[in-house]
Each structure stands twice: as structure tokens, then as C-alpha cells.
Amino acid sequence: MFKRAKQVDENVFKQPRLKATHEVKTHLRERTETEKIYHLFSAPNKRKTVFRMILSLKQSELEKNVYMLAENLLGTLIADKSIDRLFYMAFSRLLKTGSTSSMKKLCADHLKAQMCSDRSYSTFLEFLMRHFKSAIADNKNEIAEFVDDKSLKSKVLSLKEKTPSTRVSFNEAFYYTR
């Protein structure tokens, strides 16, 4: 009887041992600013935060990821019905990086997609005509087909394509031999 009472008492007083929880090492790493921006692009209610983060991003980080950021920014142009003023500020900062040759076709494609959908494209077209004329000038015939407004259409068609830089050819008259 004594043994039995002791067993009951042990069960009552025994509490389960808690094991030490292990922290997952992969989740301890701090995300970079560009990773945070990419994750916030998927949340439609965080667009203004994304635009502000792009405006505050370091120039070196901006230059490394300029094409990916531009692609995501232009994706918001098609996804959202109303575009905030911060979008244009953030996109003009991307255009000021200097590596815009790869973004010409991207901007033209997104402009055409916006024209084909039921979105208002006139503000974005005017923005591109002020800040990035070469994107429109290279694709002016394709863009002019979609423009309904005659004054905008004439502005687009009046843009001149950038002439290629002059090349210096080798002249044999200045080649000296001994």
C-alpha cells in the first residue's frame, strides 16, 4: 500500500519537461532593402511604402537592381487603377541612374499594355515624353496606333529617333610605315 501511494504522488508532482526550442538559422538573417521592396510589391495596400523605400534606397543598390525594380514598378502601373504621384517620383529616380537602354522596350511594352486595357494612359505617356523620350521615339509608330487623342498622336509622331553616334573610320593616309 505504501508503494502504491508513492506512485500516485510521483505522477501528481511530475511535470513535463520542456525542451529548449531551437531557433531556425535561416530566419535570423536580416533582409536587404531590395528584398523587402520585392516582398512588398505583392501587397497592393503597401504601394506607397514601396515607392518611399525606392526613393530612400542607396544609389549603389538602385544601380544593381534597376531593371528588376523598373519591371515591378511598371507592373503596378497596369495592376492598379489609380497611380499615385509617388510612382512617378520613384520611376524618375530609376531613370536617373543612367542605365536606361535596357528599359526602353520595357517602358514601351507597358505603355502599350496600358493603352490596350481600360486604364488612363495619357499621364504616363506625357511623363515618358518629358523624362524618357527615347523610349517613345524608338517605338513611335507602334505607340501612335493606340493613341486616340490627336494632339498626343502628333507629339508622338513628331519625335525624332536618336541618330547613332558618328564613328571614326581608319584612314590609311595617316598610317606611317618605316
mmCIF file of C-alpha atoms in Angstrom:
data_model
loop_
_atom_site.group_PDB
_atom_site.id
_atom_site.type_symbol
_atom_site.label_atom_id
_atom_site.label_comp_id
_atom_site.label_asym_id
_atom_site.label_seq_id
_atom_site.Cartn_x
_atom_site.Cartn_y
_atom_site.Cartn_z
ATOM 1 C CA MET A 1 0.000 0.000 0.000
ATOM 2 C CA PHE A 2 2.820 2.347 0.762
ATOM 3 C CA LYS A 3 4.367 1.759 -2.648
ATOM 4 C CA ARG A 4 1.126 2.450 -4.396
ATOM 5 C CA ALA A 5 0.600 5.783 -2.660
ATOM 6 C CA LYS A 6 4.133 6.800 -3.555
ATOM 7 C CA GLN A 7 3.494 6.126 -7.260
ATOM 8 C CA VAL A 8 0.379 8.274 -7.222
ATOM 9 C CA ASP A 9 2.235 11.101 -5.540
ATOM 10 C CA GLU A 10 5.045 10.938 -8.140
ATOM 11 C CA ASN A 11 2.556 11.217 -11.001
ATOM 12 C CA VAL A 12 0.901 14.236 -9.445
ATOM 13 C CA PHE A 13 4.077 16.146 -8.837
ATOM 14 C CA LYS A 14 5.821 15.209 -12.061
ATOM 15 C CA GLN A 15 5.571 17.970 -14.614
ATOM 16 C CA PRO A 16 6.576 17.501 -18.215
ATOM 17 C CA ARG A 17 9.999 18.769 -19.113
ATOM 18 C CA LEU A 18 10.142 21.457 -21.722
ATOM 19 C CA LYS A 19 12.867 21.069 -24.275
ATOM 20 C CA ALA A 20 14.829 24.099 -25.314
ATOM 21 C CA THR A 21 13.449 25.493 -28.548
ATOM 22 C CA HIS A 22 15.899 25.747 -31.375
ATOM 23 C CA GLU A 23 15.911 28.852 -33.494
ATOM 24 C CA VAL A 24 15.955 28.245 -37.201
ATOM 25 C CA LYS A 25 19.153 29.773 -38.500
ATOM 26 C CA THR A 26 17.741 30.664 -41.924
ATOM 27 C CA HIS A 27 15.199 33.058 -40.434
ATOM 28 C CA LEU A 28 17.712 35.045 -38.421
ATOM 29 C CA ARG A 29 19.212 36.778 -41.444
ATOM 30 C CA GLU A 30 18.179 40.366 -41.973
ATOM 31 C CA ARG A 31 16.669 41.015 -45.387
ATOM 32 C CA THR A 32 18.262 43.629 -47.589
ATOM 33 C CA GLU A 33 16.309 46.696 -48.600
ATOM 34 C CA THR A 34 15.727 45.414 -52.134
ATOM 35 C CA GLU A 35 14.397 42.087 -50.825
ATOM 36 C CA LYS A 36 11.981 43.984 -48.602
ATOM 37 C CA ILE A 37 10.841 46.008 -51.606
ATOM 38 C CA TYR A 38 10.274 42.869 -53.709
ATOM 39 C CA HIS A 39 8.153 41.318 -50.966
ATOM 40 C CA LEU A 40 6.110 44.493 -50.526
ATOM 41 C CA PHE A 41 5.313 44.690 -54.257
ATOM 42 C CA SER A 42 2.940 41.749 -53.846
ATOM 43 C CA ALA A 43 0.826 43.617 -51.270
ATOM 44 C CA PRO A 44 -1.446 46.131 -53.035
ATOM 45 C CA ASN A 45 -2.043 48.166 -49.881
ATOM 46 C CA LYS A 46 1.709 48.761 -49.424
ATOM 47 C CA ARG A 47 2.370 50.526 -52.738
ATOM 48 C CA LYS A 48 3.095 53.924 -51.203
ATOM 49 C CA THR A 49 5.535 52.307 -48.797
ATOM 50 C CA VAL A 50 7.328 50.681 -51.730
ATOM 51 C CA PHE A 51 7.585 53.989 -53.578
ATOM 52 C CA ARG A 52 9.018 55.693 -50.489
ATOM 53 C CA MET A 53 11.514 52.872 -49.988
ATOM 54 C CA ILE A 54 12.710 53.220 -53.589
ATOM 55 C CA LEU A 55 13.135 56.947 -53.079
ATOM 56 C CA SER A 56 15.244 56.328 -49.963
ATOM 57 C CA LEU A 57 17.291 53.463 -51.444
ATOM 58 C CA LYS A 58 21.055 53.896 -51.760
ATOM 59 C CA GLN A 59 22.333 54.720 -55.227
ATOM 60 C CA SER A 60 24.557 51.617 -55.395
ATOM 61 C CA GLU A 61 21.645 49.297 -54.537
ATOM 62 C CA LEU A 62 19.475 51.105 -57.044
ATOM 63 C CA GLU A 63 22.008 50.673 -59.847
ATOM 64 C CA LYS A 64 22.389 46.942 -59.130
ATOM 65 C CA ASN A 65 18.657 46.239 -59.335
ATOM 66 C CA VAL A 66 17.401 48.942 -61.686
ATOM 67 C CA TYR A 67 15.801 46.635 -64.265
ATOM 68 C CA MET A 68 14.018 44.419 -61.727
ATOM 69 C CA LEU A 69 12.710 47.425 -59.825
ATOM 70 C CA ALA A 70 11.534 49.062 -63.052
ATOM 71 C CA GLU A 71 9.764 45.889 -64.119
ATOM 72 C CA ASN A 72 7.924 45.635 -60.798
ATOM 73 C CA LEU A 73 7.100 49.350 -60.782
ATOM 74 C CA LEU A 74 5.640 49.182 -64.264
ATOM 75 C CA GLY A 75 3.682 46.102 -63.219
ATOM 76 C CA THR A 76 1.916 48.226 -60.611
ATOM 77 C CA LEU A 77 1.039 50.663 -63.373
ATOM 78 C CA ILE A 78 -1.110 48.022 -65.042
ATOM 79 C CA ALA A 79 -2.384 46.365 -61.856
ATOM 80 C CA ASP A 80 -3.633 49.498 -60.083
ATOM 81 C CA LYS A 81 -6.420 51.690 -61.374
ATOM 82 C CA SER A 82 -5.138 54.910 -59.854
ATOM 83 C CA ILE A 83 -1.460 55.765 -59.845
ATOM 84 C CA ASP A 84 -0.038 57.844 -57.046
ATOM 85 C CA ARG A 85 2.262 60.798 -57.527
ATOM 86 C CA LEU A 86 4.957 58.864 -55.664
ATOM 87 C CA PHE A 87 5.052 56.338 -58.519
ATOM 88 C CA TYR A 88 6.295 58.983 -60.924
ATOM 89 C CA MET A 89 8.848 60.249 -58.408
ATOM 90 C CA ALA A 90 10.208 56.724 -57.848
ATOM 91 C CA PHE A 91 10.275 55.916 -61.563
ATOM 92 C CA SER A 92 12.071 59.155 -62.422
ATOM 93 C CA ARG A 93 14.694 58.234 -59.812
ATOM 94 C CA LEU A 94 15.159 54.911 -61.606
ATOM 95 C CA LEU A 95 15.547 56.703 -64.917
ATOM 96 C CA LYS A 96 18.231 58.983 -63.478
ATOM 97 C CA THR A 97 20.546 56.037 -62.795
ATOM 98 C CA GLY A 98 21.809 56.199 -66.359
ATOM 99 C CA SER A 99 21.337 52.552 -67.322
ATOM 100 C CA THR A 100 18.128 53.079 -69.248
ATOM 101 C CA SER A 101 18.966 51.396 -72.543
ATOM 102 C CA SER A 102 17.536 48.098 -71.331
ATOM 103 C CA MET A 103 14.332 49.763 -70.133
ATOM 104 C CA LYS A 104 13.269 51.294 -73.476
ATOM 105 C CA LYS A 105 11.424 48.239 -74.743
ATOM 106 C CA LEU A 106 10.052 47.523 -71.265
ATOM 107 C CA CYS A 107 8.524 51.005 -70.960
ATOM 108 C CA ALA A 108 7.091 50.857 -74.469
ATOM 109 C CA ASP A 109 5.526 47.437 -73.839
ATOM 110 C CA HIS A 110 3.940 48.544 -70.579
ATOM 111 C CA LEU A 111 2.633 51.704 -72.211
ATOM 112 C CA LYS A 112 1.007 49.642 -74.982
ATOM 113 C CA ALA A 113 -0.446 47.250 -72.402
ATOM 114 C CA GLN A 114 -1.888 50.182 -70.503
ATOM 115 C CA MET A 115 -3.363 51.566 -73.730
ATOM 116 C CA CYS A 116 -4.976 48.222 -74.584
ATOM 117 C CA SER A 117 -6.530 47.912 -71.147
ATOM 118 C CA ASP A 118 -9.109 50.392 -69.929
ATOM 119 C CA ARG A 119 -6.561 52.453 -67.992
ATOM 120 C CA SER A 120 -5.832 56.125 -68.448
ATOM 121 C CA TYR A 121 -2.518 56.234 -70.270
ATOM 122 C CA SER A 122 -2.210 59.952 -71.036
ATOM 123 C CA THR A 123 -0.392 60.899 -67.812
ATOM 124 C CA PHE A 124 2.135 58.086 -68.202
ATOM 125 C CA LEU A 125 2.666 58.958 -71.869
ATOM 126 C CA GLU A 126 3.266 62.609 -71.007
ATOM 127 C CA PHE A 127 5.632 61.544 -68.228
ATOM 128 C CA LEU A 128 7.638 59.430 -70.673
ATOM 129 C CA MET A 129 7.680 62.271 -73.203
ATOM 130 C CA ARG A 130 9.187 64.559 -70.562
ATOM 131 C CA HIS A 131 11.650 62.176 -68.927
ATOM 132 C CA PHE A 132 12.329 59.317 -71.354
ATOM 133 C CA LYS A 133 11.738 60.458 -74.940
ATOM 134 C CA SER A 134 13.993 57.832 -76.470
ATOM 135 C CA ALA A 135 11.672 55.015 -75.313
ATOM 136 C CA ILE A 136 8.792 56.553 -77.242
ATOM 137 C CA ALA A 137 10.869 57.711 -80.203
ATOM 138 C CA ASP A 138 12.183 54.203 -80.877
ATOM 139 C CA ASN A 139 8.644 52.759 -80.896
ATOM 140 C CA LYS A 140 6.667 55.781 -82.067
ATOM 141 C CA ASN A 141 4.805 54.085 -84.937
ATOM 142 C CA GLU A 142 3.574 51.259 -82.713
ATOM 143 C CA ILE A 143 2.545 53.660 -79.947
ATOM 144 C CA ALA A 144 0.848 56.101 -82.329
ATOM 145 C CA GLU A 145 -1.542 53.346 -83.467
ATOM 146 C CA PHE A 146 -3.004 53.092 -79.965
ATOM 147 C CA VAL A 147 -3.256 56.825 -79.159
ATOM 148 C CA ASP A 148 -6.755 58.273 -79.575
ATOM 149 C CA ASP A 149 -6.027 61.924 -78.839
ATOM 150 C CA LYS A 150 -4.879 63.756 -81.994
ATOM 151 C CA SER A 151 -2.629 66.239 -80.183
ATOM 152 C CA LEU A 152 -0.820 63.453 -78.333
ATOM 153 C CA LYS A 153 -0.565 61.456 -81.549
ATOM 154 C CA SER A 154 1.068 64.374 -83.357
ATOM 155 C CA LYS A 155 3.515 64.846 -80.468
ATOM 156 C CA VAL A 156 4.474 61.181 -80.588
ATOM 157 C CA LEU A 157 4.950 61.183 -84.355
ATOM 158 C CA SER A 158 6.996 64.389 -84.251
ATOM 159 C CA LEU A 159 9.642 62.811 -82.025
ATOM 160 C CA LYS A 160 12.885 62.077 -83.820
ATOM 161 C CA GLU A 161 14.783 58.892 -83.272
ATOM 162 C CA LYS A 162 18.211 59.297 -81.810
ATOM 163 C CA THR A 163 20.833 59.169 -84.517
ATOM 164 C CA PRO A 164 23.666 56.768 -83.896
ATOM 165 C CA SER A 165 26.943 58.347 -82.887
ATOM 166 C CA THR A 166 29.411 59.078 -85.658
ATOM 167 C CA ARG A 167 32.176 56.554 -85.975
ATOM 168 C CA VAL A 168 35.705 57.434 -86.801
ATOM 169 C CA SER A 169 36.972 55.248 -89.593
ATOM 170 C CA PHE A 170 40.593 54.332 -90.008
ATOM 171 C CA ASN A 171 42.230 56.474 -92.647
ATOM 172 C CA GLU A 172 45.247 54.944 -94.366
ATOM 173 C CA ALA A 173 46.675 58.348 -95.244
ATOM 174 C CA PHE A 174 47.701 58.855 -91.633
ATOM 175 C CA TYR A 175 49.257 55.440 -91.251
ATOM 176 C CA TYR A 176 53.043 55.725 -91.283
ATOM 177 C CA THR A 177 55.337 52.847 -92.138
ATOM 178 C CA ARG A 178 59.103 52.688 -91.834
#
